XYZ file of C-alpha atoms in Angstrom:
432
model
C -57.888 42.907 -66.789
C -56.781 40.422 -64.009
C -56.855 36.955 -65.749
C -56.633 33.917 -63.260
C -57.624 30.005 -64.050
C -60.495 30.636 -62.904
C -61.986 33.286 -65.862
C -59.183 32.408 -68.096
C -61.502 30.247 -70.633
C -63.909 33.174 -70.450
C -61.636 36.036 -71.088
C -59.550 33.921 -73.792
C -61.544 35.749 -76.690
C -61.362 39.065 -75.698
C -57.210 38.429 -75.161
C -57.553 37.177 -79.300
C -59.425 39.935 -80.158
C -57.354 42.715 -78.266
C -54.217 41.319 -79.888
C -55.555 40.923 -83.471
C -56.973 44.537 -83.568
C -53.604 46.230 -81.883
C -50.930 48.028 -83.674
C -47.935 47.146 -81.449
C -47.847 45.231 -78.067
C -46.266 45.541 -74.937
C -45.153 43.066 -72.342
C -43.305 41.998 -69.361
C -42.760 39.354 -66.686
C -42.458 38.478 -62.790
C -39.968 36.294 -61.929
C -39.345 34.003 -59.001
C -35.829 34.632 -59.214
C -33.297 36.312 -61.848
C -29.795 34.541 -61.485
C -28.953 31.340 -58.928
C -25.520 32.824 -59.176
C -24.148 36.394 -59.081
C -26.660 38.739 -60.046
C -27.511 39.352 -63.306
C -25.466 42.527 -63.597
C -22.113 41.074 -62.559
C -23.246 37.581 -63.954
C -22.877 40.206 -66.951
C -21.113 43.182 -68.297
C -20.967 45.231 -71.095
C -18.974 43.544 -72.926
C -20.271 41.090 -73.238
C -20.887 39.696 -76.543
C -24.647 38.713 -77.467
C -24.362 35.262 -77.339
C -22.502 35.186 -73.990
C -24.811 37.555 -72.644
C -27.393 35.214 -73.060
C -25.038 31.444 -72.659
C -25.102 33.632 -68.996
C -28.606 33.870 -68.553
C -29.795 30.724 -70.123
C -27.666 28.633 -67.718
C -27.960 31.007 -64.706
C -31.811 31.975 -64.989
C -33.986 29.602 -66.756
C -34.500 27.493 -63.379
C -36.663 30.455 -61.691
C -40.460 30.745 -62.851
C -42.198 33.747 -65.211
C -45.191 33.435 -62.976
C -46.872 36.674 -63.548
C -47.025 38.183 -67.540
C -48.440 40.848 -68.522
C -49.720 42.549 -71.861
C -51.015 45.766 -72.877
C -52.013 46.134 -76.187
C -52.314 49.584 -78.598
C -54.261 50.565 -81.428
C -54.397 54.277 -82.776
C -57.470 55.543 -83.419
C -57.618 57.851 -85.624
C -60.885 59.990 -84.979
C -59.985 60.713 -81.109
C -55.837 60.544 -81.857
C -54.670 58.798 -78.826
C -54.597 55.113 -78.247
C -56.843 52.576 -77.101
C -55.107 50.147 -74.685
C -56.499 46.719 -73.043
C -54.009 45.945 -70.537
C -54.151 42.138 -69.061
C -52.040 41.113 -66.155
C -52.081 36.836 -66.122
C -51.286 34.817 -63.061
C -49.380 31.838 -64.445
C -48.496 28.277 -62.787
C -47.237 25.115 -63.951
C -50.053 22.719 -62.315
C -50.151 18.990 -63.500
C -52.607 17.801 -65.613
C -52.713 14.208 -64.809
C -50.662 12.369 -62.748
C -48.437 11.699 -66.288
C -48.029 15.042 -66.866
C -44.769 17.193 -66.061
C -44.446 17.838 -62.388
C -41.917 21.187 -63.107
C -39.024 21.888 -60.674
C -38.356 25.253 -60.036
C -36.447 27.337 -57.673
C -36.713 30.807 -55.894
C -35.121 33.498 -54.741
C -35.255 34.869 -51.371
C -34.591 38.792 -52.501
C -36.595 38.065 -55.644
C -39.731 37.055 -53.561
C -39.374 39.624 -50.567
C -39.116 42.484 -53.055
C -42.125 41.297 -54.797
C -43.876 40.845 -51.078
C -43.165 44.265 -50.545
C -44.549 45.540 -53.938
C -47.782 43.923 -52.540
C -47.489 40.820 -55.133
C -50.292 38.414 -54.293
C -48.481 35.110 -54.287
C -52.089 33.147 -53.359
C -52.763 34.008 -56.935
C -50.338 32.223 -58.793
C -50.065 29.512 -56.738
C -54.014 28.476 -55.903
C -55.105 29.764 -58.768
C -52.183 30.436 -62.126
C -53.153 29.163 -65.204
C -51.442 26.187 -66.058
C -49.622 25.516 -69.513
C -47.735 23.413 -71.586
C -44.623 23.755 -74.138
C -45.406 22.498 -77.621
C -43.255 18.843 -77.440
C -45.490 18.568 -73.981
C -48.502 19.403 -76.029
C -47.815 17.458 -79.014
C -46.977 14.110 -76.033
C -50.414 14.578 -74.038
C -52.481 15.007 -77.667
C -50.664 11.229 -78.546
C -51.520 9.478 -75.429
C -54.977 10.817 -75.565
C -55.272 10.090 -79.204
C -53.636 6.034 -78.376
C -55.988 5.683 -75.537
C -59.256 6.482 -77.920
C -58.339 3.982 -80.804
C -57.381 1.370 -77.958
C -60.845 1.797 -76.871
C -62.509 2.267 -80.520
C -60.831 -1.495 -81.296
C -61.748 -3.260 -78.134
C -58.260 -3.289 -76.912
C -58.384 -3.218 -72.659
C -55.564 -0.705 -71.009
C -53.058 -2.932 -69.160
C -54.789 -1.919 -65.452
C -57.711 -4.695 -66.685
C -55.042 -7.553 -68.146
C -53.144 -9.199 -66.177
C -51.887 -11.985 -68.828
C -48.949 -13.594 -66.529
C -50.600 -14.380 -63.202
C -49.279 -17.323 -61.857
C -51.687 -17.654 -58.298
C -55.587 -16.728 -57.980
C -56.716 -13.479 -58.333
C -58.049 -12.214 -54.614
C -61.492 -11.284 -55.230
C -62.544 -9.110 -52.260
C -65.466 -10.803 -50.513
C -67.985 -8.454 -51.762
C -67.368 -9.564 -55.504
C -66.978 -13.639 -54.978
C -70.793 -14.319 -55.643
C -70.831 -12.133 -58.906
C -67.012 -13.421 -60.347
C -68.643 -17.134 -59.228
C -71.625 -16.924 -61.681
C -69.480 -15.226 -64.391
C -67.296 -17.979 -64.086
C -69.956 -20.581 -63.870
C -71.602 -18.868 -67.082
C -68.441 -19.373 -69.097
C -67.803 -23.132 -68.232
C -70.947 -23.895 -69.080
C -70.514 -22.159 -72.578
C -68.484 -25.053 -73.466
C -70.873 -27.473 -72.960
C -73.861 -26.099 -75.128
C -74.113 -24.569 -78.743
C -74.337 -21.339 -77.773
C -71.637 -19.059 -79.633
C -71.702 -16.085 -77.770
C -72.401 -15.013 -73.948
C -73.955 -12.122 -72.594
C -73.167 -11.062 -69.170
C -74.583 -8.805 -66.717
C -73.747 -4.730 -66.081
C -70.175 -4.687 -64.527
C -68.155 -2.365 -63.191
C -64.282 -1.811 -64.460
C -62.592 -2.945 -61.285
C -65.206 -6.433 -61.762
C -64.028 -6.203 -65.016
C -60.578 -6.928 -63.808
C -61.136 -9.733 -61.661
C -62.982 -11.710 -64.277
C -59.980 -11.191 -66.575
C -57.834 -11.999 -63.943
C -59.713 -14.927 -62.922
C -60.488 -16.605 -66.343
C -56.888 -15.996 -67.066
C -55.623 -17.744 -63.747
C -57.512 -20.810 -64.791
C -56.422 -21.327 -68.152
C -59.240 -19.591 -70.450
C -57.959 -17.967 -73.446
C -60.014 -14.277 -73.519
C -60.801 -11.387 -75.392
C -61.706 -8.244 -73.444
C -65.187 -8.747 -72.748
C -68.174 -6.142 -74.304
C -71.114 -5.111 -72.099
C -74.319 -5.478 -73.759
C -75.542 -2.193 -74.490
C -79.369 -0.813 -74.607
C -78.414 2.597 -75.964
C -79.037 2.317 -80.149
C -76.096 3.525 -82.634
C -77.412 6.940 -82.699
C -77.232 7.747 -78.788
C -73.782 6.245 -78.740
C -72.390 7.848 -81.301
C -73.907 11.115 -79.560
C -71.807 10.060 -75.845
C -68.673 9.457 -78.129
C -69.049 12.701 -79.380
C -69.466 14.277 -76.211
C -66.774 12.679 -74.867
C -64.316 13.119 -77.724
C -65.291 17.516 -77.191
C -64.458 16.992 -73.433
C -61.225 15.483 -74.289
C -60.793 18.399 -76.379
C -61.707 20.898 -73.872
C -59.277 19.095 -71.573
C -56.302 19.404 -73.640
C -56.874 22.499 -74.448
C -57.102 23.776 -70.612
C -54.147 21.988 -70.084
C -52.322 23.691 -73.069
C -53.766 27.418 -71.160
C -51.495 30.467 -71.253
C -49.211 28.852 -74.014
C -52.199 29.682 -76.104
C -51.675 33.121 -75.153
C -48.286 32.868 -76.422
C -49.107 31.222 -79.876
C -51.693 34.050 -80.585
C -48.772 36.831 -80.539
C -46.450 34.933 -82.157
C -48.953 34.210 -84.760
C -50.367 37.912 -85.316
C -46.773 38.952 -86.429
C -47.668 42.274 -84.312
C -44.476 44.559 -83.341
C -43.468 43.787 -79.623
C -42.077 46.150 -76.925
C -40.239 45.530 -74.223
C -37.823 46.803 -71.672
C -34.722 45.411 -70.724
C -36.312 42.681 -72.323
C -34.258 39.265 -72.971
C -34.984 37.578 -69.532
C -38.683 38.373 -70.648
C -38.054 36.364 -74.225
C -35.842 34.038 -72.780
C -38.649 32.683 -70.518
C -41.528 32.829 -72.441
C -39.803 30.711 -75.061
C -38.269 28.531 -72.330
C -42.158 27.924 -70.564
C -44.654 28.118 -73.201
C -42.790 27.042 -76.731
C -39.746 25.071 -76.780
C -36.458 25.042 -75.155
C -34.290 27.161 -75.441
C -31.344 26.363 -77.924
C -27.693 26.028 -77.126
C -26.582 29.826 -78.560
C -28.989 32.797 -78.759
C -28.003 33.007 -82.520
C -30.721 31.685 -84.974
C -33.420 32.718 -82.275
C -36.334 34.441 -84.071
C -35.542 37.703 -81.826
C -32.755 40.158 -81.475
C -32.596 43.468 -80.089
C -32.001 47.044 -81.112
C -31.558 50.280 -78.545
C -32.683 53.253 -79.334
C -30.351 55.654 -78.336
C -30.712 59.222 -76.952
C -27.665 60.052 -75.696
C -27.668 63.204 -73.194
C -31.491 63.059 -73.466
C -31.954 60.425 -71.170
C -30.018 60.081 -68.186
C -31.356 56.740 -66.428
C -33.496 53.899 -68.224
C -35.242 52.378 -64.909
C -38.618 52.178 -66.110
C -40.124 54.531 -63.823
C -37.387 57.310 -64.597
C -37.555 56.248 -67.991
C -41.393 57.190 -68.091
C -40.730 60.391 -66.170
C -38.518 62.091 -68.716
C -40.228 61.243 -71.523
C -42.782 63.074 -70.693
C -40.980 66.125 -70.659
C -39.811 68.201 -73.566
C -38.701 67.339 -76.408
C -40.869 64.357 -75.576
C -44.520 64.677 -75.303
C -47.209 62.117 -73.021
C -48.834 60.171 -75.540
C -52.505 60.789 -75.588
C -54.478 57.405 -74.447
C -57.589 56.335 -73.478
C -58.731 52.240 -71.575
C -60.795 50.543 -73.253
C -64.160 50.671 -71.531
C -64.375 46.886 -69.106
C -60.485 47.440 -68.596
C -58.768 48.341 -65.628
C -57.417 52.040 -65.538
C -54.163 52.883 -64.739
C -52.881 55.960 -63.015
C -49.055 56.884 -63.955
C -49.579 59.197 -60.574
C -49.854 56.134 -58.278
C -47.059 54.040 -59.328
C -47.580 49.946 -59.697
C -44.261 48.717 -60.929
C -43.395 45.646 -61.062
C -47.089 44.677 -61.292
C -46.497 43.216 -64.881
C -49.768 44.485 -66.389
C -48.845 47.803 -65.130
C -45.282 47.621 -66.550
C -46.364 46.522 -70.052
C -48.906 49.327 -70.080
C -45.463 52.366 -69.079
C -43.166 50.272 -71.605
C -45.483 50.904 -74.354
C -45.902 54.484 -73.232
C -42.500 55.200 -73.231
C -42.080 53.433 -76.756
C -45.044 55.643 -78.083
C -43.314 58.744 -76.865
C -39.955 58.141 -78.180
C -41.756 57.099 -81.687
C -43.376 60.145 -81.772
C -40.109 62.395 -81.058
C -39.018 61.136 -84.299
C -41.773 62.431 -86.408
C -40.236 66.054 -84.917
C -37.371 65.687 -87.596
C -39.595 65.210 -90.838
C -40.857 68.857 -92.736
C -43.330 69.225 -91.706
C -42.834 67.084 -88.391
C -45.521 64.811 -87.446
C -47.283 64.071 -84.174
C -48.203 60.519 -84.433
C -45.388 58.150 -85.756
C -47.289 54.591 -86.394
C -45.655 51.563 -84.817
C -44.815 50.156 -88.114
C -43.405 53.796 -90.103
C -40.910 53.935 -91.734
C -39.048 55.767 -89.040
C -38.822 53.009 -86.667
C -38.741 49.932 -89.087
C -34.935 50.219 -89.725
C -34.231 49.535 -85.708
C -36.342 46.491 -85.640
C -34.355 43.669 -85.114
C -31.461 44.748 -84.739
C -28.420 44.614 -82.349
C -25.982 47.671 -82.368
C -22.338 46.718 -81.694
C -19.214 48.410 -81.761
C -15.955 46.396 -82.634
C -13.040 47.424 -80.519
C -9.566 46.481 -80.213
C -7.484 47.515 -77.110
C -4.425 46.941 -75.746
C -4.393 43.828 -73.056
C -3.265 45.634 -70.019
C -6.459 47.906 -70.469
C -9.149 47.884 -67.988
C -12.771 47.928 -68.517
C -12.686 51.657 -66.620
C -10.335 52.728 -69.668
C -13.047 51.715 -72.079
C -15.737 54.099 -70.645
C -13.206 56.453 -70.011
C -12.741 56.421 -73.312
C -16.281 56.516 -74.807
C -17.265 58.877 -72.064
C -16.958 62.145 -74.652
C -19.744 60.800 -76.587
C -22.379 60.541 -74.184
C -24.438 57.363 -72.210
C -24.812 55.016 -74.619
C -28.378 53.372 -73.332
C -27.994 49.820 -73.858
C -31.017 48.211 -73.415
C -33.198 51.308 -73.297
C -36.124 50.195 -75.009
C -36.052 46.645 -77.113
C -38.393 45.695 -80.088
C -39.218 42.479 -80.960
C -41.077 41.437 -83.733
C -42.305 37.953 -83.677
């Protein structure tokens, strides 16, 4: 499913309801860029510890924009074994949502963008019509204004644009407006001179407004924000206010958008799949949450690799997917949900992120499933949550070595060449 602003608020359900009801899900991001320096894989090597693997990419990366995410979601069913998937591919964008909002800065990259041209990627998409978001401290600021601005009007209090308290000349009232600020004025002089307590003035419009505080203010009246006498009984008003208090709410919320999105996985607890996955993580956290802290330790994520030694021979996604579905590894049976778009594993769509969520859960299903082959009897279906697989999860493989200093980093793989390809980075799990 193609999810843009404009059917984002309609589709928003079915994206709760897919990820409540899924055993496992699978994602993956377009970027605008990967690394304003080197490239990622000489900004890094393998080794590389974890947390200067990612020092790397936070201060390298984090600049470029995760404008396209996708999601493909599992769950087993049990009467047709094979999986239903609902894959969604969103279109995201950072667009203001007031003129107070953040106005993001981001940057791109030239081979980034081209390559994603030539894959087809439909840039008018994200940038006319992403869905905008906000991080939770952005979130948490917009709710606080909105939530000052309603109890400034619930107490009478005017926002500054209609005081103007230290004028020291005449307001300029544009011609238009000098016979109706004239008999306002004349109406409140004359209040001084009778017993009346209280003065009712005509239907006014807030820029009026202004120029009678202004102007009562320029000649030496002491004022209080002045109330419009209102026809409309308690019970009508009260109905606006509530109307207008569930547009406010409806407004925050758009402006919150895909971060939503976010807050529903992370909520769910589900088991998530990824491949080659921290850049992924990294930005999602970055854009929708919180920023990112100083060192990757403490993070709620860290990775394990599954690793098949001479089984596999290259981890690209598309080779990845290609050998697993040769023996010992079987194709997982699936089946689309019925009002989902259908991929084809024949004709290719990488680096369409919908479609790359959708093979990275296909490859973890497959490699899952090869590990039911060692139980007696073996088993065909391994869940997403067995007990086979729940030892890996979160969990980052490392092996300790001490060398001598004149070594080179050749000597090292020289060295661990006898034991296979050690697949860093193979698949990733993430549980959330």
């Amino acid at each position: 499913m193609e999810v843009t602003r404009r059917n984002y608020k309609d589709s928003l359900n079915t994206v709760y309801s897919a990820i409540e009801e899924a055993d496992f899900l699978a994602i993956d991001g377009e970027f605008s860029g990967i690394s304003d320096g080197p490239n990622v894989s000489a900004l890094t090597n393998g080794l590389d510890t974890p947390e200067e693997r990612y020092t790397k990419l936070k201060k390298h990366s984090m600049d470029f924009l995760l404008f396209q995410f996708g999601l493909c979601t599992f769950k087993y069913d049990q009467t047709k074994s094979k999986y239903i998937i609902k894959p969604f591919n969103f279109y995201v964008f950072p667009k203001p949502f007031n003129r107070t909002s953040p106005d993001i800065k981001f940057i791109c990259q030239s081979s980034s963008i081209d390559f994603l041209a030539s894959q087809g990627f439909d840039f008018n998409k994200v940038f006319c019509n992403g869905i905008p978001y906000l991080n939770q401290e952005e979130e948490a600021q917009l709710r606080e204004q909105t939530e000052e601005r309603r109890n400034q009007h619930a107490n009478g209090v005017g926002t500054p644009s209609y005081i103007s308290p230290s004028s020291k000349g005449p307001a300029h009232v544009p011609e238009e407006h000098k016979d109706f600020i004239n008999r306002v004025i004349e109406k409140v002089e004359a209040l001084f001179t009778n017993s009346e307590k209280t003065l009712d003035l005509e239907p006014c419009t807030g820029f009026q407004r202004k120029l009678i505080y202004q102007t009562l203010n320029w000649k030496g009246f002491t004022w209080k924000p002045l109330k419009q006498k209102s026809k409309v009984d308690d019970e009508e008003r009260k109905r606006r206010e509530q109307q207008k208090l569930e547009r406010e709410q409806e407004e925050l919320n758009d402006a919150v958008g895909f971060s939503r999105v976010i807050h529903a996985i992370s909520k769910s607890g589900k088991l998530v799949v990824g491949h080659n996955m921290l850049l992924d993580v990294m930005h999602t956290i970055h854009q929708f949450y919180c920023p990112l802290p100083e060192m990757g330790v403490g993070l709620f994520f860290f990775f394990f690799f599954l690793m098949f030694q001479e089984m596999i021979t290259n981890t690209s996604l598309a080779e990845l997917e290609k050998q697993l579905k040769e023996g010992p590894f079987k194709s997982p049976q699936v089946e689309t949900a019925e009002g989902f778009h259908s991929y084809d594993t024949a004709q290719e769509q990488l680096h369409e992120a919908g479609y790359d969520a959708y093979i990275t859960g296909l490859c973890f299903v497959s490699m899952a499933n090869y590990l039911g082959s060692f139980l007696t009897p073996p088993k065909a279906y391994i869940s997403a949550r067995s007990k086979l697989v729940e030892p890996f999860f979160n969990k980052d493989h490392v092996l300790y070595v001490t060398f001598p200093k004149e070594w080179k980093t050749s000597d090292l793989y020289q060295l661990f060449s006898a034991f296979g390809k050690t697949l860093s980075c193979l698949i990733s799990l993430l549980s959330l």
